[in-house]
Coordinates of C-alpha atoms in Angstrom, one line a residue:
M169 CA 147.0 81.6 102.4
S170 CA 149.2 78.7 103.3
K171 CA 152.5 78.5 105.0
A172 CA 156.0 77.5 104.0
V173 CA 155.5 74.3 106.8
E174 CA 152.1 73.3 107.6
V175 CA 151.9 72.5 111.7
F176 CA 151.2 68.7 111.6
S177 CA 152.9 65.5 113.9
L178 CA 153.5 62.3 113.0
L179 CA 153.9 62.0 116.7
T180 CA 151.3 60.3 120.2
D181 CA 151.6 61.7 123.4
F182 CA 152.7 58.3 123.5
D183 CA 155.3 58.2 121.2
I184 CA 156.8 60.7 122.9
E185 CA 156.7 59.2 126.4
L186 CA 158.6 56.4 125.0
F187 CA 161.0 58.7 124.0
R188 CA 162.0 60.2 126.3
A189 CA 161.8 57.0 128.5
G190 CA 164.6 55.7 125.9
K191 CA 162.2 53.2 125.4
H192 CA 160.4 54.5 121.9
F193 CA 162.6 51.1 119.5
R194 CA 160.1 53.0 116.5
L195 CA 162.0 56.3 115.9
Y196 CA 162.4 55.4 112.6
E197 CA 158.7 55.5 111.3
K198 CA 158.4 59.0 113.4
L199 CA 161.2 61.3 113.3
G200 CA 163.0 62.3 109.2
S201 CA 161.7 63.0 106.7
Q202 CA 158.0 60.6 105.8
T203 CA 156.5 61.5 102.7
I204 CA 152.7 61.4 103.9
Y205 CA 149.4 63.1 102.5
L206 CA 147.2 66.0 103.7
D207 CA 144.7 67.1 102.7
G208 CA 144.5 65.5 99.4
R209 CA 147.7 66.8 99.2
Q210 CA 151.4 64.6 99.0
G211 CA 154.4 66.0 101.1
V212 CA 156.6 65.4 103.5
Y213 CA 156.6 65.8 106.8
F214 CA 160.1 66.7 108.7
A215 CA 160.6 65.9 112.4
V216 CA 164.3 66.2 114.6
W217 CA 165.4 66.1 117.2
A218 CA 166.7 68.9 118.3
P219 CA 166.7 70.3 121.7
N220 CA 168.8 73.5 122.7
A221 CA 168.2 75.0 119.3
Q222 CA 166.7 78.3 119.2
V223 CA 165.5 78.3 114.9
V224 CA 165.9 74.8 113.2
S225 CA 164.6 74.9 109.8
V226 CA 164.5 72.5 106.3
V227 CA 167.1 73.8 103.9
G228 CA 167.8 72.2 100.3
N229 CA 167.5 73.6 96.5
F230 CA 163.7 73.3 96.8
N231 CA 164.5 77.3 98.5
G232 CA 168.2 77.7 97.5
W233 CA 169.4 76.4 101.1
N234 CA 167.5 79.5 102.4
P235 CA 167.9 79.1 106.3
H236 CA 164.9 81.4 106.8
S237 CA 162.5 80.3 104.8
H238 CA 161.6 76.9 105.9
P239 CA 161.3 76.7 109.6
L240 CA 160.3 73.7 111.4
N241 CA 157.8 74.0 115.0
V242 CA 158.7 73.4 117.6
R243 CA 156.4 70.7 119.9
W244 CA 155.0 72.0 123.3
D245 CA 156.2 69.7 125.2
G246 CA 159.5 70.3 126.1
S247 CA 161.0 66.8 124.0
G248 CA 162.6 69.2 122.3
I249 CA 160.7 67.9 118.8
W250 CA 160.9 70.6 115.8
E251 CA 158.4 68.9 112.6
G252 CA 156.5 70.1 110.1
V253 CA 155.1 69.8 106.9
I254 CA 156.5 71.3 103.6
F255 CA 154.3 71.0 100.2
G256 CA 155.6 71.1 96.8
I257 CA 159.2 68.5 97.4
E258 CA 158.5 65.5 96.5
M259 CA 161.4 62.5 96.4
G260 CA 165.3 62.3 95.7
E261 CA 165.6 66.0 97.3
V262 CA 168.0 67.1 99.2
Y263 CA 167.8 68.6 102.4
K264 CA 169.4 69.4 105.5
Y265 CA 168.7 71.1 108.6
H266 CA 169.9 74.6 109.2
I267 CA 169.8 75.0 113.3
Q268 CA 171.1 78.5 115.2
S269 CA 171.4 77.5 118.6
F270 CA 170.9 79.0 121.8
S271 CA 175.0 80.1 122.3
G272 CA 174.8 81.7 118.3
S273 CA 176.0 79.1 116.4
H274 CA 174.5 78.0 112.7
V275 CA 175.6 74.9 111.4
E276 CA 173.8 73.0 108.5
K277 CA 173.4 68.4 109.8
S278 CA 172.3 65.9 108.0
D279 CA 169.3 64.4 108.5
P280 CA 170.0 61.1 111.6
F281 CA 166.9 59.8 110.6
A282 CA 168.0 60.4 106.6
L283 CA 167.5 57.4 104.2
M284 CA 169.6 58.1 101.8
T285 CA 172.5 60.8 101.3
E286 CA 174.3 62.6 98.6
I287 CA 176.5 59.7 97.6
P288 CA 179.7 61.6 99.0
P289 CA 181.8 63.8 99.4
H290 CA 178.9 64.6 99.6
T291 CA 176.7 64.9 103.0
A292 CA 173.0 66.3 102.6
S293 CA 170.4 63.8 102.8
I294 CA 167.6 62.8 100.5
V295 CA 163.8 62.1 100.8
S296 CA 163.5 58.5 100.3
T297 CA 161.6 55.2 100.9
T298 CA 162.3 52.3 101.9
W299 CA 160.2 50.5 100.6
Y300 CA 160.0 47.0 98.5
Q301 CA 158.1 44.6 97.2
W302 CA 160.2 41.5 99.0
N303 CA 159.7 38.4 98.2
D304 CA 162.0 36.2 99.9
E305 CA 159.3 35.1 102.0
K306 CA 160.1 31.0 102.5
W307 CA 163.4 32.6 103.4
M308 CA 161.6 34.1 106.0
R309 CA 159.4 31.0 107.1
H310 CA 161.7 29.6 107.8
R311 CA 165.1 31.5 108.9
N312 CA 164.4 30.0 112.2
V313 CA 166.5 27.7 111.9
N314 CA 168.7 28.7 109.2
N315 CA 169.9 30.8 112.2
S316 CA 169.7 28.3 115.1
L317 CA 172.5 27.1 116.7
N318 CA 171.3 24.1 116.9
S319 CA 171.7 24.3 112.6
P320 CA 176.2 24.5 111.2
I321 CA 176.3 28.9 110.3
S322 CA 180.0 29.2 107.9
V323 CA 180.0 33.0 107.5
Y324 CA 181.7 34.7 104.5
E325 CA 182.6 37.6 106.0
M326 CA 182.9 40.8 103.0
H327 CA 183.5 44.6 102.5
I328 CA 181.1 45.0 99.2
G329 CA 182.9 48.1 97.6
S330 CA 186.9 45.8 97.7
W331 CA 185.8 42.0 96.9
I332 CA 185.0 42.5 93.2
R333 CA 185.3 45.9 90.7
D334 CA 185.1 46.4 87.1
P335 CA 187.3 44.9 85.1
N336 CA 187.0 46.8 82.5
D337 CA 187.0 50.5 85.4
P338 CA 188.4 49.0 88.0
E339 CA 188.3 52.5 89.7
R340 CA 184.5 51.7 89.2
L341 CA 182.7 50.6 93.0
L342 CA 179.9 48.1 91.3
S343 CA 176.8 48.3 92.5
Y344 CA 174.5 46.2 95.1
R345 CA 172.6 44.8 92.1
E346 CA 175.3 43.7 90.4
V347 CA 177.3 43.1 93.1
A348 CA 174.0 40.1 93.5
E349 CA 174.8 39.2 90.1
K350 CA 178.0 37.5 91.0
L351 CA 177.3 37.5 94.9
V352 CA 175.2 35.1 95.1
P353 CA 176.4 32.1 92.3
Y354 CA 179.6 32.2 94.1
I355 CA 178.9 31.3 97.2
K356 CA 176.3 28.9 96.8
N357 CA 179.0 27.1 95.3
L358 CA 181.4 27.4 97.7
G359 CA 178.2 26.6 100.5
F360 CA 178.6 30.0 103.2
T361 CA 175.2 29.3 105.0
H362 CA 175.9 33.6 105.4
V363 CA 176.9 36.9 104.5
E364 CA 178.8 40.0 106.8
L365 CA 178.9 42.3 105.2
M366 CA 181.1 45.1 107.2
P367 CA 179.6 48.6 107.8
I368 CA 177.5 49.7 104.9
M369 CA 176.1 52.3 106.0
E370 CA 177.0 55.5 104.7
H371 CA 181.0 57.1 105.6
P372 CA 182.1 60.0 104.3
Y373 CA 185.7 58.3 104.4
Y374 CA 186.0 55.8 102.5
P375 CA 189.3 54.2 103.7
S376 CA 187.8 54.2 107.1
W377 CA 185.9 50.4 106.1
G378 CA 182.7 51.7 107.4
Y379 CA 183.5 51.6 110.7
Q380 CA 183.4 55.3 110.9
V381 CA 179.7 55.9 110.2
T382 CA 177.1 58.8 109.5
G383 CA 173.9 57.2 108.2
Y384 CA 172.7 55.3 110.6
Y385 CA 169.8 54.3 108.5
A386 CA 170.5 54.8 104.8
A387 CA 172.9 52.1 102.8
S388 CA 175.3 54.1 101.7
S389 CA 174.5 55.6 97.9
R390 CA 178.4 54.6 96.2
Y391 CA 176.0 51.0 95.5
G392 CA 172.9 52.4 94.9
S393 CA 169.6 53.2 96.0
P394 CA 168.2 50.9 99.3
Q395 CA 166.0 49.1 97.2
D396 CA 169.9 47.4 95.4
L397 CA 170.6 46.8 98.4
M398 CA 166.8 45.2 99.2
F399 CA 168.4 42.6 96.2
L400 CA 170.6 41.8 97.4
I401 CA 169.5 41.0 100.2
E402 CA 166.3 39.1 99.0
Q403 CA 168.6 37.3 96.1
L404 CA 170.1 36.1 98.7
H405 CA 167.6 34.7 100.6
K406 CA 166.0 33.2 98.0
N407 CA 169.4 31.2 97.1
E408 CA 168.8 29.8 101.6
I409 CA 171.9 32.3 101.9
G410 CA 171.4 34.3 105.7
V411 CA 172.7 38.0 105.9
L412 CA 174.4 39.5 108.9
L413 CA 174.8 43.4 108.8
D414 CA 178.6 45.5 111.1
W415 CA 176.8 47.4 113.4
V416 CA 179.4 50.2 114.9
P417 CA 177.4 51.0 117.8
S418 CA 180.5 52.5 120.0
H419 CA 181.6 56.0 118.2
F420 CA 181.1 58.6 114.9
P421 CA 183.2 60.3 113.6
G422 CA 183.4 64.4 114.4
D423 CA 182.4 65.1 110.5
D424 CA 180.4 68.7 110.8
H425 CA 177.4 67.2 109.3
G426 CA 177.2 64.9 111.2
L427 CA 176.2 64.1 115.0
R428 CA 178.6 65.4 116.7
N429 CA 177.8 67.9 118.2
F430 CA 174.3 68.7 116.6
D431 CA 172.0 71.3 118.0
G432 CA 175.3 73.0 119.3
T433 CA 175.2 71.2 121.8
S434 CA 177.5 67.6 123.0
L435 CA 173.2 65.9 121.5
Y436 CA 174.6 63.0 121.3
E437 CA 177.8 62.6 122.7
H438 CA 179.2 62.5 126.4
E439 CA 180.1 66.5 127.0
D440 CA 183.1 65.5 128.8
P441 CA 186.4 64.3 126.3
R442 CA 186.8 61.9 129.1
K443 CA 183.9 59.9 128.5
G444 CA 182.8 61.2 125.1
F445 CA 186.2 60.8 123.4
H446 CA 187.9 57.7 121.8
P447 CA 191.4 58.3 121.5
D448 CA 192.6 55.7 118.5
W449 CA 189.5 56.2 116.3
K450 CA 189.2 60.5 117.2
S451 CA 185.8 60.1 117.7
Y452 CA 183.1 60.2 119.5
I453 CA 181.6 58.3 121.7
F454 CA 177.7 58.3 122.1
N455 CA 176.1 59.4 125.5
Y456 CA 174.3 55.9 126.6
G457 CA 172.9 57.6 129.7
R458 CA 170.4 59.6 127.8
N459 CA 167.4 58.3 127.0
E460 CA 167.0 59.5 123.7
V461 CA 170.4 58.2 122.6
R462 CA 169.1 55.1 123.9
S463 CA 166.3 55.1 121.3
F464 CA 168.0 56.0 118.2
L465 CA 170.6 53.3 118.6
I466 CA 168.0 50.9 119.2
S467 CA 165.8 51.9 116.7
N468 CA 168.6 52.1 114.6
A469 CA 169.2 47.9 115.1
L470 CA 165.4 47.6 115.0
F471 CA 165.6 49.8 111.5
W472 CA 167.8 47.0 109.9
L473 CA 165.7 43.9 111.0
D474 CA 162.8 45.8 110.8
R475 CA 163.0 47.6 106.7
Y476 CA 165.8 45.4 105.4
H477 CA 165.4 41.9 106.6
V478 CA 168.7 41.5 107.3
D479 CA 169.9 37.8 110.2
G480 CA 172.1 39.1 112.5
I481 CA 173.1 41.5 113.1
R482 CA 177.4 41.8 114.7
V483 CA 178.8 45.2 117.4
D484 CA 181.5 46.1 116.2
A485 CA 184.3 47.3 119.0
V486 CA 182.4 45.5 122.4
A487 CA 184.2 46.6 125.1
S488 CA 185.2 49.6 123.9
M489 CA 182.1 49.9 125.5
L490 CA 182.0 48.0 128.1
Y491 CA 185.4 49.9 130.5
L492 CA 185.8 53.7 130.6
D493 CA 189.0 53.7 131.2
Y494 CA 189.6 51.2 127.4
S495 CA 192.9 52.4 125.5
R496 CA 193.5 55.3 128.7
E497 CA 195.8 56.1 131.0
E498 CA 195.4 57.2 134.6
G499 CA 193.8 60.6 134.9
Q500 CA 192.7 60.1 131.0
W501 CA 188.8 58.4 132.4
I502 CA 186.0 59.5 135.3
P503 CA 185.6 56.0 137.6
N504 CA 181.5 54.7 137.6
E505 CA 179.5 55.8 140.9
F506 CA 181.4 52.9 142.6
G507 CA 184.5 53.8 141.6
G508 CA 184.5 50.6 138.8
R509 CA 186.7 50.9 135.4
E510 CA 183.3 49.2 134.0
N511 CA 180.9 51.3 132.5
L512 CA 177.3 50.3 133.9
E513 CA 175.9 52.7 131.9
A514 CA 177.0 50.8 128.0
V515 CA 176.5 47.7 129.9
H516 CA 172.8 48.4 130.8
F517 CA 172.3 49.4 127.0
L518 CA 173.8 46.7 125.5
K519 CA 171.8 44.7 127.0
E520 CA 168.5 46.9 126.5
L521 CA 169.7 46.5 122.8
N522 CA 169.7 42.7 123.0
E523 CA 166.1 42.2 125.2
A524 CA 164.6 44.9 122.5
V525 CA 165.5 43.0 119.5
Y526 CA 165.5 39.1 120.2
A527 CA 162.2 39.8 121.5
N528 CA 160.9 41.9 118.4
Y529 CA 162.5 38.9 116.4
P530 CA 163.1 36.1 117.7
E531 CA 164.3 33.8 115.0
V532 CA 168.3 36.7 113.8
Q533 CA 171.0 36.5 116.2
M534 CA 172.7 39.5 118.0
I535 CA 176.9 38.5 117.5
A536 CA 179.5 40.7 119.6
E537 CA 182.9 41.4 118.7
E538 CA 183.9 41.0 122.5
S539 CA 188.0 41.0 123.2
T540 CA 187.9 41.0 126.6
S541 CA 187.0 38.0 129.3
W542 CA 184.0 40.1 130.0
P543 CA 181.4 37.1 132.4
G544 CA 178.6 36.9 129.6
V545 CA 178.9 38.1 126.9
S546 CA 176.3 35.9 125.1
R547 CA 174.2 34.2 128.1
P548 CA 171.3 35.2 128.4
T549 CA 170.2 38.9 130.6
F550 CA 168.4 36.7 133.1
S551 CA 170.9 35.6 134.5
N552 CA 173.1 39.0 134.1
G553 CA 174.3 38.0 130.9
L554 CA 175.2 40.8 128.2
G555 CA 172.6 39.6 126.1
F556 CA 174.5 38.9 122.6
G557 CA 173.4 35.1 121.1
M558 CA 177.7 34.3 120.3
K559 CA 181.0 36.2 121.0
W560 CA 183.5 35.9 118.6
M561 CA 186.3 33.9 120.1
M562 CA 189.5 36.6 119.7
G563 CA 191.4 34.4 122.4
W564 CA 191.8 31.7 119.3
M565 CA 191.8 33.7 116.6
H566 CA 195.0 35.2 118.3
D567 CA 196.4 31.7 119.6
T568 CA 196.0 29.2 116.4
L569 CA 197.3 32.0 113.8
N570 CA 200.3 32.4 116.5
Y571 CA 201.1 29.1 116.4
F572 CA 200.7 28.4 112.4
K573 CA 203.4 31.2 112.4
E574 CA 205.5 29.0 113.7
D575 CA 208.0 27.0 111.9
P576 CA 206.6 23.1 112.1
I577 CA 210.5 22.0 113.9
N578 CA 209.3 24.7 116.7
R579 CA 205.6 23.6 116.8
K580 CA 205.6 21.4 120.0
F581 CA 207.3 23.7 121.9
H582 CA 204.0 25.6 121.7
H583 CA 201.1 23.0 121.3
D584 CA 199.2 25.0 123.9
K585 CA 198.0 28.0 121.9
L586 CA 196.5 25.1 120.6
T587 CA 195.6 22.4 123.7
F588 CA 194.5 25.9 126.1
S589 CA 191.7 27.5 124.7
T590 CA 189.0 23.9 125.5
V591 CA 189.4 26.1 129.2
Y592 CA 187.1 29.0 127.8
A593 CA 186.1 27.1 124.9
F594 CA 182.6 26.5 126.3
H595 CA 182.5 30.3 128.3
E596 CA 180.5 31.2 125.3
N597 CA 178.5 30.7 122.5
F598 CA 181.9 31.3 120.7
M599 CA 182.1 32.5 116.4
L600 CA 186.2 31.3 114.9
P601 CA 186.6 34.6 113.3
L602 CA 189.8 34.6 110.8
S603 CA 188.6 38.3 109.9
H604 CA 189.9 41.1 107.6
D605 CA 191.6 43.0 110.9
E606 CA 194.7 39.8 110.7
V607 CA 195.7 40.7 106.9
V608 CA 195.5 45.1 107.0
Y609 CA 198.7 46.7 108.6
G610 CA 201.4 44.5 107.5
K611 CA 199.6 42.0 108.8
Q612 CA 200.7 40.1 106.4
S613 CA 197.6 37.6 103.9
L614 CA 196.6 34.9 106.0
I615 CA 198.2 31.6 103.7
Y616 CA 202.1 34.7 103.8
K617 CA 202.0 33.9 106.6
M618 CA 202.2 30.2 107.3
P619 CA 205.9 29.2 106.5
G620 CA 207.3 27.0 104.4
D621 CA 208.3 27.5 100.7
E622 CA 204.5 27.1 98.2
W623 CA 203.0 23.7 99.3
Q624 CA 203.9 23.8 102.6
K625 CA 201.9 27.0 102.7
F626 CA 199.2 26.1 102.0
A627 CA 199.8 22.2 103.3
N628 CA 199.2 24.7 106.7
L629 CA 197.2 27.0 105.4
R630 CA 194.7 24.1 105.0
A631 CA 195.3 22.1 107.4
L632 CA 194.3 25.7 109.3
Y633 CA 190.8 25.5 108.2
L634 CA 190.2 22.3 109.0
Y635 CA 191.3 22.7 112.9
M636 CA 188.9 26.3 112.0
F637 CA 186.2 23.6 110.8
T638 CA 185.5 20.7 112.7
F639 CA 186.6 22.4 116.5
S640 CA 183.6 23.3 118.0
G641 CA 182.1 26.9 118.1
T642 CA 180.6 28.4 114.4
K643 CA 183.0 30.2 111.4
L644 CA 183.6 33.1 109.8
L645 CA 186.2 33.6 107.0
F646 CA 187.2 37.0 105.6
M647 CA 187.1 37.7 101.9
G648 CA 189.5 36.0 99.5
G649 CA 191.2 33.4 102.6
E650 CA 188.6 31.1 100.8
F651 CA 191.7 31.1 97.8
G652 CA 194.6 31.5 99.2
Q653 CA 194.7 35.3 98.6
T654 CA 198.4 36.3 99.1
S655 CA 198.5 40.2 98.7
E656 CA 196.6 42.2 101.8
W657 CA 193.1 42.8 101.4
N658 CA 193.2 46.0 100.0
V659 CA 190.2 48.2 100.0
N660 CA 190.7 50.1 96.9
Q661 CA 190.8 47.1 95.1
S662 CA 189.2 44.4 93.8
L663 CA 190.5 40.6 95.2
D664 CA 193.7 38.7 92.7
W665 CA 190.1 37.0 90.8
H666 CA 192.9 35.9 88.4
L667 CA 194.6 34.0 91.6
L668 CA 192.0 30.4 90.6
D669 CA 194.2 30.0 87.7
Y670 CA 196.5 28.5 89.2
A671 CA 197.0 25.7 91.0
P672 CA 197.4 26.0 94.6
H673 CA 194.9 28.8 94.9
K674 CA 192.4 26.8 92.6
G675 CA 192.8 24.0 95.4
M676 CA 191.9 25.8 98.2
H677 CA 189.0 27.4 96.6
Q678 CA 187.8 24.0 96.0
Y679 CA 188.6 23.0 99.5
I680 CA 186.6 25.0 101.2
K681 CA 183.7 24.4 99.1
Q682 CA 184.4 20.4 100.7
L683 CA 185.1 22.1 104.3
N684 CA 181.2 23.8 104.2
E685 CA 180.3 20.6 102.6
I686 CA 180.8 18.3 105.4
Y687 CA 180.4 20.7 107.9
K688 CA 177.2 21.1 107.1
S689 CA 176.7 17.7 106.1
E690 CA 178.0 16.0 109.7
P691 CA 175.9 17.1 112.6
A692 CA 178.3 16.0 115.3
L693 CA 180.8 18.9 114.0
Y694 CA 177.6 22.0 114.8
E695 CA 174.8 20.4 117.0
K696 CA 176.8 20.7 119.8
A697 CA 178.9 23.7 118.8
F698 CA 178.7 25.7 122.2
S699 CA 178.9 22.3 124.9
G700 CA 181.7 20.6 126.3
D701 CA 179.3 17.8 125.5
G702 CA 179.6 18.3 121.6
F703 CA 183.8 18.1 122.4
E704 CA 186.6 15.5 124.0
W705 CA 190.6 16.0 123.6
L706 CA 191.7 12.4 122.7
E707 CA 195.5 13.1 122.1
Y708 CA 196.3 16.7 123.1
G709 CA 199.7 15.6 125.5
D710 CA 201.8 14.9 122.2
N711 CA 203.5 17.6 121.6
D712 CA 206.9 15.8 120.1
N713 CA 204.7 15.0 117.1
S714 CA 202.4 17.9 117.0
V715 CA 199.7 15.5 116.2
L716 CA 195.9 16.2 117.7
A717 CA 193.0 13.6 117.9
F718 CA 189.6 15.3 119.1
I719 CA 186.0 13.7 119.2
R720 CA 183.2 15.6 117.8
K721 CA 180.4 14.6 119.2
G722 CA 176.3 15.5 118.2
F723 CA 173.2 14.6 118.8
I724 CA 173.2 10.7 118.3
P725 CA 177.0 9.3 119.3
S726 CA 175.9 7.3 115.4
S727 CA 176.9 11.3 114.4
D728 CA 179.9 11.2 116.5
V729 CA 183.1 11.7 114.3
I730 CA 187.3 11.8 114.6
I731 CA 189.8 14.9 113.8
A732 CA 193.7 13.7 113.9
L733 CA 195.9 17.1 112.0
N734 CA 199.6 15.9 111.5
L735 CA 200.9 19.5 112.0
T736 CA 204.7 18.7 110.9
P737 CA 205.6 17.3 107.7
I738 CA 207.1 14.0 108.4
V739 CA 204.6 11.8 107.5
R740 CA 203.1 9.8 111.0
Q741 CA 203.2 6.0 109.6
D742 CA 200.5 4.0 111.5
Y743 CA 199.7 6.6 114.1
R744 CA 197.5 5.1 117.0
I745 CA 194.4 6.3 118.2
G746 CA 192.4 5.4 120.6
V747 CA 188.0 5.1 119.6
P748 CA 185.2 5.6 121.7
E749 CA 183.6 2.7 119.8
S750 CA 184.8 -1.0 117.9
G751 CA 184.5 -1.4 114.2
N752 CA 185.3 0.5 110.8
W753 CA 186.5 4.0 110.5
E754 CA 185.9 4.8 107.6
V755 CA 188.2 8.1 106.4
I756 CA 185.2 11.0 105.1
F757 CA 187.6 14.0 104.4
N758 CA 191.2 14.1 103.6
S759 CA 192.5 17.7 103.5
D760 CA 196.1 16.1 102.2
D761 CA 194.1 14.9 98.8
I762 CA 195.5 16.1 95.7
S763 CA 192.6 17.3 94.8
F764 CA 192.9 19.9 96.5
F765 CA 196.9 20.9 95.8
G766 CA 197.9 17.9 98.2
S767 CA 200.2 15.8 97.9
G768 CA 197.6 13.0 97.8
M769 CA 199.1 10.3 100.4
E770 CA 197.1 7.6 101.3
T771 CA 194.9 6.8 104.4
P772 CA 193.2 3.5 103.8
N773 CA 189.6 2.8 106.4
A774 CA 190.8 1.5 109.6
K775 CA 189.7 -1.6 112.0
S776 CA 189.2 -1.3 115.3
E777 CA 191.8 -3.8 117.4
Q778 CA 191.2 -4.2 121.1
I779 CA 194.1 -2.1 122.7
P780 CA 193.8 -0.1 124.8
W781 CA 194.3 3.2 123.2
M782 CA 193.4 6.8 124.8
H783 CA 191.9 5.9 127.8
K784 CA 189.5 4.3 125.5
A785 CA 189.2 0.2 125.3
N786 CA 189.2 0.3 121.0
S787 CA 192.5 1.8 118.9
I788 CA 193.0 2.3 115.4
K789 CA 196.1 2.5 113.3
I790 CA 195.6 5.3 110.2
N791 CA 198.6 7.0 108.2
L792 CA 198.7 11.2 109.4
P793 CA 199.5 13.6 106.0
P794 CA 202.4 16.0 105.7
L795 CA 201.2 19.1 107.4
G796 CA 196.8 17.8 106.8
G797 CA 194.4 16.7 108.8
L798 CA 191.7 13.8 108.3
I799 CA 187.9 13.3 109.3
L800 CA 187.0 9.8 110.3
K801 CA 183.4 8.9 110.8
K802 CA 182.4 4.7 112.2
T803 CA 180.8 3.1 109.3
T804 CA 179.7 -0.4 111.2

């Protein structure tokens, strides 16, 4: 007679050694629920890390949630892993781990390695698989070029549940497959190179936007199965669109079924709240000094790159990880061993994370949302950097938005907000973000941050976008910004797609499409995106007229372009600009074009004169449109 739980293990002695050393980065192949064949029978192998448990059992509908029916076997090696095979369970079975701790407490926990969960508010794990017949070989073979730091990267950031809803039932969330049908042609038409999905890992509280994760290995069941998400990613890949995922290794919520107090002790989090509790988000901070926790997290990053073919990971809230005193008052934090505020364990984790990712997937990008001046975030670990590929340029974002909020009559007093960023622009590989954080909680939508009447608001926003797309660095724009969404983002409803019926919004939509097109077609706008060699000011001191002019440079001098911005509603006739070479300079892009809801002011091409200007031997005179800008390129 067979036992309820058969003794079996997928783990080798080497697996255990790696796990305990914090060096096992493929734990998802070993832990969780794995369908196996043993002695000619199909069963499910369960394995869970709970070193301080007295008893661990698998409970579910299959045994009436009886904690005494299917106890797992604890390994003999002191690893704290409980495991075993249960026959008669099939795909789709719901389960949890019933854990009795040495203190006598009893808890039911979701599987930290579950590939799928019940749809919230239900919390059970589901026996599932990430098997999928992928059909994106062409993209995967060539994505090293598409993800290269020398290639154009224009990212459309989106929340999958509020991008679009069913018009006939606005409360219903569309599935991954339904979203794919609408999103893929939309992004392809607009010309974005990548989509960034706000966290789609399972989270119990929908208004958290996905940033309070309980199921790190489970794609949210709100939108379908793992294979449905894979279909969405595959369709994007087949249309030459990369996929980035938001990822949250900085903290996790305290829900009873989640990671907190997992085996009756602070297993994943620090026990001391001065290191283990986040005061802002009322959540729990991972113990980065624990080897097994680092294995859990690094395995999770590689899991999404491996099983879901994603092209990069944007790591959320890096600053909160780096500083022990982040958002804490004196006496609420513990200094490191040298008496400093740096979280040395988190620094070690981030370096190890990036080394592991780039060693296994050198063609992807790791991107840090880091809001301080921590040095070397996007520099290699061998030169004492954190090892990310890119970092969000938060200072640029704040300064730029603060400038454009000003009435144009006052902008001459704030000119340095746009020029200061070049002081540090090349210290990191920066991505310029206009993200979801800027259009919520009373901050207003981007279009309503702009001063003036309706025409001026749209002209200002077009000028801001031109500045963003031509400034050094890669680009990120949150959904709705591409057509001038008027209301703040609301996670509980669709974007206001009806606005595209109106000329200003339709013009903005066309404008973003054309901006993406020229960004991708002009090498000077992306080839030296992170090098001072790719940027040169021509005019940065004309405060009185609020005019800026600069050169963007590519690998070949003939590809260089000039950008000129007039950030007042006053037309600047015959404005003189120095040019690097004599010849004819063609206006190849005009933010004031009538097709963009601009005024359509004439800006004829210009022939250079031998009049020294702006430290150049030659110069041109050009008409600068109101609240607008031009891109010029030498033709002959």
